[in-house]
Amino acid sequence: MQLINAVLLTLLAVVTMAIVRQRSLFGVAILAGIYSFVMASVLIVLDAVDVAMTEASVGAGVSTVLLLATLHLINSTETRPIRRNLLALFFSVGTGAILVWGTLILPPFGTPDAAIHKHVAPRYIADSVKETGIPNVVTSILADYRGYDTLGETTVIFTAGIGVLLLLHRARRRGRAVDEAEDRG
């Protein structure tokens, strides 16, 4: 299992480097879909099947389609920046270092004496059926205990989708107006 996880994480790193090096925005969109699919595979290996299904459908599916639809309306080659922004590089490297440090101080994966297994998980396992009336503990956590959180996530995704559709519709309408003006002139 660790070998599979190591291979998938290495593949994620390779795809990330390919995305950074890519100048074709079409290639970036396709590689982003591949990244999401590999990330969904990592989540399956970690036994987070519900999160993996969301990653596969939203990340690899919907996001890839929206990126490709957007590329249909714009130039598909990234322009080279005039100057390098070293401040942005500094903050990105700093944030990455803090995230790596934060993961190093976490307890090892699956440790039974981790804080979550001492306080939160036992309460959910013991009380979720009688408090929610739902026999599946995972469903009761997602639908009842984390209901507002799930509603918020759904609202953010819905709002982002509507925003992208409005932008695509506006760009399409602007393209028609330019075509009509050229036909008249």
Short mmCIF file of N, CA and C in Angstrom, two decimals:
data_model
loop_
_atom_site.label_atom_id
_atom_site.label_comp_id
_atom_site.label_asym_id
_atom_site.label_seq_id
_atom_site.Cartn_x
_atom_site.Cartn_y
_atom_site.Cartn_z
N MET A 1 0.82 -1.19 0.00
CA MET A 1 0.00 0.00 0.00
C MET A 1 0.87 1.26 0.00
N GLN A 2 1.97 1.22 0.76
CA GLN A 2 2.86 2.38 0.80
C GLN A 2 3.54 2.60 -0.54
N LEU A 3 3.83 1.52 -1.25
CA LEU A 3 4.44 1.65 -2.57
C LEU A 3 3.49 2.33 -3.54
N ILE A 4 2.23 1.93 -3.51
CA ILE A 4 1.23 2.56 -4.39
C ILE A 4 1.10 4.05 -4.06
N ASN A 5 1.04 4.35 -2.77
CA ASN A 5 0.93 5.74 -2.35
C ASN A 5 2.14 6.55 -2.78
N ALA A 6 3.35 5.97 -2.65
CA ALA A 6 4.57 6.67 -3.05
C ALA A 6 4.58 6.91 -4.56
N VAL A 7 4.15 5.93 -5.33
CA VAL A 7 4.10 6.09 -6.79
C VAL A 7 3.11 7.18 -7.17
N LEU A 8 1.94 7.17 -6.55
CA LEU A 8 0.93 8.19 -6.86
C LEU A 8 1.40 9.59 -6.47
N LEU A 9 2.04 9.72 -5.32
CA LEU A 9 2.54 11.03 -4.89
C LEU A 9 3.67 11.51 -5.80
N THR A 10 4.51 10.59 -6.26
CA THR A 10 5.56 10.95 -7.22
C THR A 10 4.93 11.42 -8.53
N LEU A 11 3.91 10.71 -8.97
CA LEU A 11 3.20 11.10 -10.19
C LEU A 11 2.57 12.48 -10.03
N LEU A 12 2.03 12.77 -8.85
CA LEU A 12 1.48 14.11 -8.60
C LEU A 12 2.56 15.18 -8.73
N ALA A 13 3.74 14.90 -8.19
CA ALA A 13 4.84 15.86 -8.28
C ALA A 13 5.27 16.07 -9.73
N VAL A 14 5.32 14.99 -10.50
CA VAL A 14 5.71 15.09 -11.91
C VAL A 14 4.68 15.90 -12.69
N VAL A 15 3.40 15.63 -12.46
CA VAL A 15 2.35 16.37 -13.17
C VAL A 15 2.38 17.84 -12.76
N THR A 16 2.65 18.12 -11.49
CA THR A 16 2.74 19.52 -11.04
C THR A 16 3.87 20.25 -11.76
N MET A 17 5.02 19.60 -11.86
CA MET A 17 6.15 20.23 -12.57
C MET A 17 5.82 20.42 -14.05
N ALA A 18 5.11 19.48 -14.64
CA ALA A 18 4.72 19.62 -16.04
C ALA A 18 3.76 20.80 -16.22
N ILE A 19 2.85 20.99 -15.26
CA ILE A 19 1.92 22.13 -15.33
C ILE A 19 2.70 23.45 -15.25
N VAL A 20 3.65 23.52 -14.35
CA VAL A 20 4.43 24.75 -14.18
C VAL A 20 5.23 25.06 -15.43
N ARG A 21 5.77 24.06 -16.09
CA ARG A 21 6.62 24.26 -17.27
C ARG A 21 5.82 24.47 -18.56
N GLN A 22 4.56 24.11 -18.56
CA GLN A 22 3.74 24.15 -19.78
C GLN A 22 3.40 25.59 -20.17
N ARG A 23 3.50 25.92 -21.44
CA ARG A 23 3.12 27.24 -21.95
C ARG A 23 1.78 27.20 -22.68
N SER A 24 1.37 26.04 -23.12
CA SER A 24 0.08 25.90 -23.78
C SER A 24 -1.00 25.76 -22.72
N LEU A 25 -1.97 26.68 -22.74
CA LEU A 25 -3.02 26.63 -21.74
C LEU A 25 -3.91 25.40 -21.94
N PHE A 26 -4.01 24.89 -23.15
CA PHE A 26 -4.74 23.65 -23.39
C PHE A 26 -4.04 22.51 -22.66
N GLY A 27 -2.72 22.47 -22.76
CA GLY A 27 -1.95 21.45 -22.05
C GLY A 27 -2.11 21.57 -20.54
N VAL A 28 -2.16 22.80 -20.03
CA VAL A 28 -2.35 23.03 -18.60
C VAL A 28 -3.72 22.50 -18.17
N ALA A 29 -4.76 22.76 -18.97
CA ALA A 29 -6.10 22.29 -18.62
C ALA A 29 -6.15 20.76 -18.58
N ILE A 30 -5.54 20.11 -19.55
CA ILE A 30 -5.52 18.65 -19.58
C ILE A 30 -4.71 18.09 -18.42
N LEU A 31 -3.55 18.68 -18.15
CA LEU A 31 -2.73 18.23 -17.04
C LEU A 31 -3.42 18.46 -15.69
N ALA A 32 -4.19 19.53 -15.57
CA ALA A 32 -4.93 19.77 -14.33
C ALA A 32 -5.99 18.69 -14.13
N GLY A 33 -6.62 18.25 -15.21
CA GLY A 33 -7.56 17.13 -15.11
C GLY A 33 -6.86 15.85 -14.70
N ILE A 34 -5.68 15.61 -15.24
CA ILE A 34 -4.89 14.43 -14.87
C ILE A 34 -4.50 14.51 -13.40
N TYR A 35 -4.08 15.69 -12.97
CA TYR A 35 -3.70 15.88 -11.57
C TYR A 35 -4.88 15.54 -10.65
N SER A 36 -6.07 16.03 -10.99
CA SER A 36 -7.25 15.75 -10.16
C SER A 36 -7.58 14.27 -10.14
N PHE A 37 -7.42 13.60 -11.28
CA PHE A 37 -7.69 12.17 -11.32
C PHE A 37 -6.70 11.40 -10.46
N VAL A 38 -5.41 11.75 -10.53
CA VAL A 38 -4.40 11.08 -9.70
C VAL A 38 -4.66 11.39 -8.22
N MET A 39 -5.06 12.62 -7.91
CA MET A 39 -5.37 12.97 -6.53
C MET A 39 -6.56 12.16 -6.03
N ALA A 40 -7.54 11.93 -6.87
CA ALA A 40 -8.67 11.08 -6.49
C ALA A 40 -8.18 9.65 -6.21
N SER A 41 -7.21 9.19 -6.97
CA SER A 41 -6.64 7.86 -6.73
C SER A 41 -5.92 7.81 -5.38
N VAL A 42 -5.20 8.88 -5.05
CA VAL A 42 -4.53 8.95 -3.74
C VAL A 42 -5.57 8.88 -2.62
N LEU A 43 -6.67 9.59 -2.79
CA LEU A 43 -7.70 9.59 -1.76
C LEU A 43 -8.35 8.22 -1.61
N ILE A 44 -8.46 7.48 -2.70
CA ILE A 44 -9.00 6.11 -2.61
C ILE A 44 -8.03 5.23 -1.83
N VAL A 45 -6.73 5.38 -2.09
CA VAL A 45 -5.73 4.60 -1.34
C VAL A 45 -5.80 4.93 0.15
N LEU A 46 -6.13 6.17 0.48
CA LEU A 46 -6.23 6.59 1.88
C LEU A 46 -7.60 6.28 2.48
N ASP A 47 -8.44 5.55 1.75
CA ASP A 47 -9.79 5.15 2.20
C ASP A 47 -10.73 6.32 2.41
N ALA A 48 -10.57 7.37 1.65
CA ALA A 48 -11.49 8.51 1.69
C ALA A 48 -12.28 8.52 0.39
N VAL A 49 -13.12 7.48 0.23
CA VAL A 49 -13.80 7.27 -1.05
C VAL A 49 -14.78 8.40 -1.35
N ASP A 50 -15.46 8.95 -0.33
CA ASP A 50 -16.40 10.03 -0.58
C ASP A 50 -15.70 11.28 -1.10
N VAL A 51 -14.54 11.60 -0.54
CA VAL A 51 -13.78 12.75 -1.00
C VAL A 51 -13.20 12.47 -2.39
N ALA A 52 -12.79 11.22 -2.64
CA ALA A 52 -12.25 10.85 -3.95
C ALA A 52 -13.31 11.01 -5.04
N MET A 53 -14.55 10.63 -4.74
CA MET A 53 -15.62 10.79 -5.73
C MET A 53 -15.86 12.26 -6.04
N THR A 54 -15.82 13.10 -5.02
CA THR A 54 -15.99 14.53 -5.24
C THR A 54 -14.84 15.09 -6.06
N GLU A 55 -13.62 14.71 -5.73
CA GLU A 55 -12.44 15.17 -6.48
C GLU A 55 -12.52 14.73 -7.94
N ALA A 56 -12.93 13.49 -8.17
CA ALA A 56 -13.01 12.99 -9.54
C ALA A 56 -14.08 13.72 -10.33
N SER A 57 -15.24 13.94 -9.73
CA SER A 57 -16.32 14.57 -10.48
C SER A 57 -16.10 16.06 -10.66
N VAL A 58 -15.72 16.76 -9.60
CA VAL A 58 -15.55 18.21 -9.69
C VAL A 58 -14.20 18.56 -10.29
N GLY A 59 -13.13 17.96 -9.74
CA GLY A 59 -11.79 18.31 -10.19
C GLY A 59 -11.48 17.82 -11.59
N ALA A 60 -11.62 16.52 -11.80
CA ALA A 60 -11.27 15.96 -13.11
C ALA A 60 -12.37 16.16 -14.14
N GLY A 61 -13.61 16.23 -13.70
CA GLY A 61 -14.72 16.34 -14.64
C GLY A 61 -15.12 17.76 -14.96
N VAL A 62 -15.84 18.38 -14.03
CA VAL A 62 -16.43 19.69 -14.27
C VAL A 62 -15.36 20.76 -14.51
N SER A 63 -14.32 20.78 -13.68
CA SER A 63 -13.29 21.81 -13.84
C SER A 63 -12.60 21.72 -15.19
N THR A 64 -12.31 20.52 -15.64
CA THR A 64 -11.66 20.35 -16.94
C THR A 64 -12.56 20.86 -18.07
N VAL A 65 -13.84 20.54 -18.00
CA VAL A 65 -14.78 21.02 -19.02
C VAL A 65 -14.86 22.54 -19.02
N LEU A 66 -14.94 23.14 -17.82
CA LEU A 66 -15.02 24.60 -17.74
C LEU A 66 -13.73 25.27 -18.23
N LEU A 67 -12.58 24.69 -17.91
CA LEU A 67 -11.32 25.24 -18.41
C LEU A 67 -11.25 25.17 -19.93
N LEU A 68 -11.66 24.05 -20.49
CA LEU A 68 -11.62 23.91 -21.95
C LEU A 68 -12.62 24.84 -22.62
N ALA A 69 -13.79 25.03 -22.01
CA ALA A 69 -14.78 25.96 -22.57
C ALA A 69 -14.25 27.39 -22.52
N THR A 70 -13.56 27.74 -21.46
CA THR A 70 -12.97 29.08 -21.35
C THR A 70 -11.87 29.27 -22.38
N LEU A 71 -11.05 28.24 -22.58
CA LEU A 71 -9.98 28.34 -23.58
C LEU A 71 -10.52 28.53 -24.99
N HIS A 72 -11.72 28.06 -25.21
CA HIS A 72 -12.34 28.25 -26.52
C HIS A 72 -12.55 29.74 -26.81
N LEU A 73 -12.69 30.53 -25.75
CA LEU A 73 -12.99 31.95 -25.92
C LEU A 73 -11.77 32.87 -25.85
N ILE A 74 -10.62 32.35 -25.43
CA ILE A 74 -9.45 33.21 -25.25
C ILE A 74 -8.27 32.66 -26.03
N ASN A 75 -7.15 33.41 -25.98
CA ASN A 75 -5.91 32.97 -26.59
C ASN A 75 -5.38 31.77 -25.81
N SER A 76 -4.88 30.76 -26.48
CA SER A 76 -4.52 29.53 -25.79
C SER A 76 -3.03 29.40 -25.49
N THR A 77 -2.28 30.49 -25.63
CA THR A 77 -0.85 30.45 -25.29
C THR A 77 -0.57 31.51 -24.24
N GLU A 78 0.13 31.11 -23.19
CA GLU A 78 0.47 32.04 -22.12
C GLU A 78 1.55 32.99 -22.61
N THR A 79 1.39 34.26 -22.30
CA THR A 79 2.42 35.24 -22.66
C THR A 79 3.49 35.25 -21.58
N ARG A 80 4.70 35.52 -21.97
CA ARG A 80 5.81 35.56 -21.02
C ARG A 80 5.69 36.84 -20.18
N PRO A 81 5.93 36.72 -18.88
CA PRO A 81 5.88 37.94 -18.04
C PRO A 81 7.05 38.87 -18.37
N ILE A 82 6.81 40.16 -18.20
CA ILE A 82 7.83 41.16 -18.49
C ILE A 82 8.97 41.06 -17.48
N ARG A 83 8.62 40.90 -16.21
CA ARG A 83 9.64 40.76 -15.17
C ARG A 83 9.20 39.68 -14.20
N ARG A 84 10.15 39.15 -13.49
CA ARG A 84 9.85 38.11 -12.50
C ARG A 84 9.46 38.77 -11.19
N ASN A 85 8.44 38.22 -10.55
CA ASN A 85 7.97 38.75 -9.29
C ASN A 85 8.58 37.93 -8.16
N LEU A 86 9.70 38.42 -7.60
CA LEU A 86 10.40 37.70 -6.55
C LEU A 86 9.63 37.70 -5.23
N LEU A 87 8.83 38.71 -4.98
CA LEU A 87 8.04 38.74 -3.76
C LEU A 87 7.02 37.60 -3.75
N ALA A 88 6.37 37.37 -4.88
CA ALA A 88 5.42 36.26 -4.97
C ALA A 88 6.13 34.92 -4.79
N LEU A 89 7.32 34.79 -5.36
CA LEU A 89 8.09 33.56 -5.19
C LEU A 89 8.45 33.35 -3.72
N PHE A 90 8.86 34.42 -3.04
CA PHE A 90 9.21 34.33 -1.62
C PHE A 90 8.02 33.87 -0.79
N PHE A 91 6.85 34.46 -1.01
CA PHE A 91 5.67 34.08 -0.25
C PHE A 91 5.22 32.65 -0.57
N SER A 92 5.34 32.24 -1.82
CA SER A 92 4.97 30.87 -2.19
C SER A 92 5.89 29.85 -1.53
N VAL A 93 7.19 30.11 -1.57
CA VAL A 93 8.14 29.19 -0.93
C VAL A 93 7.94 29.19 0.58
N GLY A 94 7.70 30.36 1.16
CA GLY A 94 7.45 30.45 2.61
C GLY A 94 6.20 29.69 3.02
N THR A 95 5.12 29.86 2.26
CA THR A 95 3.89 29.14 2.55
C THR A 95 4.09 27.64 2.42
N GLY A 96 4.79 27.22 1.39
CA GLY A 96 5.08 25.79 1.22
C GLY A 96 5.90 25.24 2.37
N ALA A 97 6.89 26.00 2.84
CA ALA A 97 7.72 25.56 3.97
C ALA A 97 6.89 25.43 5.24
N ILE A 98 5.99 26.38 5.47
CA ILE A 98 5.13 26.31 6.65
C ILE A 98 4.21 25.09 6.57
N LEU A 99 3.68 24.80 5.39
CA LEU A 99 2.81 23.63 5.23
C LEU A 99 3.58 22.33 5.46
N VAL A 100 4.79 22.25 4.93
CA VAL A 100 5.61 21.06 5.16
C VAL A 100 5.94 20.91 6.64
N TRP A 101 6.33 22.00 7.29
CA TRP A 101 6.62 21.95 8.72
C TRP A 101 5.38 21.52 9.50
N GLY A 102 4.21 22.03 9.12
CA GLY A 102 2.97 21.66 9.79
C GLY A 102 2.65 20.19 9.66
N THR A 103 2.95 19.59 8.52
CA THR A 103 2.69 18.16 8.37
C THR A 103 3.70 17.32 9.12
N LEU A 104 4.90 17.84 9.33
CA LEU A 104 5.92 17.08 10.05
C LEU A 104 5.61 16.96 11.54
N ILE A 105 4.87 17.91 12.11
CA ILE A 105 4.57 17.84 13.53
C ILE A 105 3.26 17.11 13.82
N LEU A 106 2.56 16.66 12.78
CA LEU A 106 1.35 15.87 12.97
C LEU A 106 1.72 14.47 13.44
N PRO A 107 0.80 13.80 14.13
CA PRO A 107 1.07 12.40 14.49
C PRO A 107 1.10 11.55 13.23
N PRO A 108 1.80 10.42 13.25
CA PRO A 108 1.85 9.56 12.07
C PRO A 108 0.44 9.13 11.63
N PHE A 109 0.30 8.91 10.33
CA PHE A 109 -1.00 8.55 9.76
C PHE A 109 -1.51 7.25 10.36
N GLY A 110 -2.75 7.25 10.85
CA GLY A 110 -3.37 6.05 11.39
C GLY A 110 -3.02 5.75 12.83
N THR A 111 -2.31 6.64 13.51
CA THR A 111 -1.95 6.40 14.90
C THR A 111 -3.21 6.38 15.77
N PRO A 112 -3.43 5.31 16.52
CA PRO A 112 -4.66 5.23 17.31
C PRO A 112 -4.72 6.21 18.47
N ASP A 113 -3.58 6.76 18.91
CA ASP A 113 -3.61 7.70 20.03
C ASP A 113 -3.59 9.16 19.57
N ALA A 114 -3.91 9.42 18.30
CA ALA A 114 -4.03 10.79 17.81
C ALA A 114 -5.23 11.46 18.47
N ALA A 115 -5.21 12.77 18.55
CA ALA A 115 -6.25 13.52 19.26
C ALA A 115 -7.64 13.24 18.71
N ILE A 116 -7.78 13.11 17.40
CA ILE A 116 -9.10 12.89 16.82
C ILE A 116 -9.70 11.56 17.25
N HIS A 117 -8.85 10.55 17.51
CA HIS A 117 -9.35 9.24 17.91
C HIS A 117 -9.66 9.18 19.40
N LYS A 118 -9.25 10.18 20.15
CA LYS A 118 -9.52 10.19 21.59
C LYS A 118 -10.79 10.96 21.94
N HIS A 119 -11.15 11.97 21.13
CA HIS A 119 -12.25 12.83 21.52
C HIS A 119 -13.40 12.81 20.51
N VAL A 120 -13.12 13.11 19.27
CA VAL A 120 -14.19 13.31 18.29
C VAL A 120 -14.75 12.00 17.77
N ALA A 121 -13.90 11.13 17.27
CA ALA A 121 -14.38 9.89 16.64
C ALA A 121 -15.18 9.01 17.59
N PRO A 122 -14.74 8.77 18.83
CA PRO A 122 -15.55 7.93 19.71
C PRO A 122 -16.94 8.51 19.98
N ARG A 123 -17.02 9.83 20.10
CA ARG A 123 -18.34 10.44 20.34
C ARG A 123 -19.25 10.25 19.14
N TYR A 124 -18.73 10.46 17.94
CA TYR A 124 -19.55 10.26 16.75
C TYR A 124 -20.00 8.81 16.63
N ILE A 125 -19.09 7.87 16.86
CA ILE A 125 -19.43 6.45 16.74
C ILE A 125 -20.47 6.06 17.79
N ALA A 126 -20.32 6.56 19.01
CA ALA A 126 -21.23 6.18 20.08
C ALA A 126 -22.59 6.86 19.99
N ASP A 127 -22.62 8.13 19.58
CA ASP A 127 -23.85 8.91 19.70
C ASP A 127 -24.55 9.25 18.39
N SER A 128 -23.91 9.02 17.24
CA SER A 128 -24.50 9.52 15.99
C SER A 128 -25.83 8.85 15.66
N VAL A 129 -25.96 7.55 15.88
CA VAL A 129 -27.21 6.87 15.52
C VAL A 129 -28.36 7.38 16.37
N LYS A 130 -28.16 7.51 17.68
CA LYS A 130 -29.27 7.96 18.53
C LYS A 130 -29.55 9.45 18.39
N GLU A 131 -28.53 10.26 18.06
CA GLU A 131 -28.75 11.70 17.90
C GLU A 131 -29.35 12.07 16.55
N THR A 132 -28.98 11.33 15.50
CA THR A 132 -29.45 11.69 14.16
C THR A 132 -30.51 10.75 13.61
N GLY A 133 -30.51 9.52 14.07
CA GLY A 133 -31.45 8.53 13.52
C GLY A 133 -30.99 7.94 12.20
N ILE A 134 -29.77 8.24 11.80
CA ILE A 134 -29.22 7.72 10.55
C ILE A 134 -28.28 6.57 10.89
N PRO A 135 -28.49 5.37 10.33
CA PRO A 135 -27.67 4.22 10.73
C PRO A 135 -26.23 4.26 10.23
N ASN A 136 -25.93 5.00 9.17
CA ASN A 136 -24.57 5.09 8.64
C ASN A 136 -23.87 6.28 9.29
N VAL A 137 -22.77 6.03 9.98
CA VAL A 137 -22.07 7.08 10.72
C VAL A 137 -21.51 8.14 9.78
N VAL A 138 -20.92 7.73 8.66
CA VAL A 138 -20.35 8.70 7.72
C VAL A 138 -21.44 9.62 7.16
N THR A 139 -22.57 9.04 6.79
CA THR A 139 -23.67 9.85 6.28
C THR A 139 -24.20 10.79 7.35
N SER A 140 -24.30 10.31 8.58
CA SER A 140 -24.79 11.19 9.64
C SER A 140 -23.84 12.36 9.89
N ILE A 141 -22.55 12.12 9.78
CA ILE A 141 -21.59 13.21 9.98
C ILE A 141 -21.70 14.23 8.85
N LEU A 142 -21.73 13.75 7.61
CA LEU A 142 -21.79 14.66 6.47
C LEU A 142 -23.12 15.39 6.38
N ALA A 143 -24.22 14.69 6.64
CA ALA A 143 -25.53 15.29 6.43
C ALA A 143 -26.06 16.04 7.65
N ASP A 144 -25.66 15.62 8.84
CA ASP A 144 -26.23 16.23 10.03
C ASP A 144 -25.23 17.08 10.80
N TYR A 145 -24.15 16.49 11.28
CA TYR A 145 -23.18 17.25 12.05
C TYR A 145 -22.50 18.32 11.22
N ARG A 146 -22.18 17.99 9.98
CA ARG A 146 -21.49 18.95 9.10
C ARG A 146 -22.44 19.50 8.04
N GLY A 147 -23.70 19.56 8.32
CA GLY A 147 -24.69 19.99 7.34
C GLY A 147 -24.45 21.39 6.82
N TYR A 148 -24.18 22.34 7.73
CA TYR A 148 -23.94 23.72 7.30
C TYR A 148 -22.64 23.83 6.50
N ASP A 149 -21.65 23.06 6.90
CA ASP A 149 -20.38 23.06 6.17
C ASP A 149 -20.59 22.54 4.75
N THR A 150 -21.32 21.43 4.64
CA THR A 150 -21.60 20.86 3.32
C THR A 150 -22.44 21.81 2.48
N LEU A 151 -23.42 22.48 3.10
CA LEU A 151 -24.22 23.48 2.39
C LEU A 151 -23.34 24.62 1.91
N GLY A 152 -22.40 25.06 2.74
CA GLY A 152 -21.49 26.13 2.33
C GLY A 152 -20.61 25.73 1.16
N GLU A 153 -20.08 24.50 1.20
CA GLU A 153 -19.26 24.01 0.10
C GLU A 153 -20.07 23.94 -1.19
N THR A 154 -21.29 23.45 -1.09
CA THR A 154 -22.15 23.35 -2.27
C THR A 154 -22.48 24.73 -2.81
N THR A 155 -22.71 25.70 -1.93
CA THR A 155 -23.01 27.07 -2.35
C THR A 155 -21.82 27.69 -3.08
N VAL A 156 -20.62 27.46 -2.56
CA VAL A 156 -19.43 28.01 -3.22
C VAL A 156 -19.26 27.42 -4.61
N ILE A 157 -19.41 26.11 -4.74
CA ILE A 157 -19.27 25.46 -6.05
C ILE A 157 -20.36 25.94 -7.01
N PHE A 158 -21.59 26.05 -6.53
CA PHE A 158 -22.69 26.52 -7.37
C PHE A 158 -22.45 27.95 -7.83
N THR A 159 -22.03 28.82 -6.90
CA THR A 159 -21.77 30.22 -7.25
C THR A 159 -20.64 30.34 -8.26
N ALA A 160 -19.58 29.55 -8.08
CA ALA A 160 -18.47 29.58 -9.03
C ALA A 160 -18.94 29.12 -10.41
N GLY A 161 -19.74 28.08 -10.46
CA GLY A 161 -20.26 27.59 -11.74
C GLY A 161 -21.12 28.63 -12.44
N ILE A 162 -22.01 29.28 -11.70
CA ILE A 162 -22.85 30.33 -12.27
C ILE A 162 -21.99 31.49 -12.77
N GLY A 163 -20.97 31.86 -12.00
CA GLY A 163 -20.08 32.94 -12.42
C GLY A 163 -19.37 32.63 -13.72
N VAL A 164 -18.87 31.40 -13.84
CA VAL A 164 -18.18 31.00 -15.07
C VAL A 164 -19.16 31.00 -16.24
N LEU A 165 -20.36 30.48 -16.03
CA LEU A 165 -21.36 30.48 -17.11
C LEU A 165 -21.71 31.90 -17.55
N LEU A 166 -21.85 32.82 -16.59
CA LEU A 166 -22.14 34.22 -16.94
C LEU A 166 -20.99 34.85 -17.72
N LEU A 167 -19.75 34.57 -17.30
CA LEU A 167 -18.60 35.10 -18.04
C LEU A 167 -18.54 34.53 -19.46
N LEU A 168 -18.79 33.24 -19.59
CA LEU A 168 -18.77 32.63 -20.92
C LEU A 168 -19.88 33.20 -21.80
N HIS A 169 -21.07 33.40 -21.23
CA HIS A 169 -22.18 33.97 -21.99
C HIS A 169 -21.87 35.39 -22.43
N ARG A 170 -21.27 36.17 -21.51
CA ARG A 170 -20.92 37.56 -21.84
C ARG A 170 -19.88 37.62 -22.95
N ALA A 171 -18.87 36.77 -22.88
CA ALA A 171 -17.83 36.76 -23.91
C ALA A 171 -18.41 36.31 -25.25
N ARG A 172 -19.32 35.37 -25.20
CA ARG A 172 -19.94 34.89 -26.44
C ARG A 172 -20.79 36.00 -27.07
N ARG A 173 -21.55 36.74 -26.22
CA ARG A 173 -22.38 37.83 -26.72
C ARG A 173 -21.51 38.94 -27.30
N ARG A 174 -20.36 39.23 -26.63
CA ARG A 174 -19.44 40.26 -27.13
C ARG A 174 -18.86 39.84 -28.48
N GLY A 175 -18.58 38.56 -28.64
CA GLY A 175 -18.06 38.05 -29.91
C GLY A 175 -19.07 38.21 -31.03
N ARG A 176 -20.35 38.00 -30.73
CA ARG A 176 -21.41 38.20 -31.74
C ARG A 176 -21.51 39.66 -32.14
N ALA A 177 -21.40 40.56 -31.15
CA ALA A 177 -21.50 42.00 -31.45
C ALA A 177 -20.33 42.43 -32.35
N VAL A 178 -19.15 41.91 -32.12
CA VAL A 178 -18.00 42.25 -32.95
C VAL A 178 -18.21 41.72 -34.36
N ASP A 179 -18.72 40.51 -34.49
CA ASP A 179 -18.98 39.93 -35.81
C ASP A 179 -20.02 40.75 -36.58
N GLU A 180 -21.09 41.18 -35.88
CA GLU A 180 -22.12 41.99 -36.53
C GLU A 180 -21.56 43.34 -36.97
N ALA A 181 -20.71 43.95 -36.17
CA ALA A 181 -20.10 45.23 -36.51
C ALA A 181 -19.19 45.09 -37.74
N GLU A 182 -18.47 43.98 -37.81
CA GLU A 182 -17.59 43.73 -38.98
C GLU A 182 -18.44 43.51 -40.24
N ASP A 183 -19.58 42.85 -40.09
CA ASP A 183 -20.46 42.62 -41.25
C ASP A 183 -21.04 43.93 -41.78
N ARG A 184 -21.34 44.87 -40.87
CA ARG A 184 -21.89 46.16 -41.29
C ARG A 184 -20.83 47.07 -41.89
N GLY A 185 -19.58 46.95 -41.36
CA GLY A 185 -18.52 47.89 -41.74
C GLY A 185 -17.75 47.40 -42.86
#
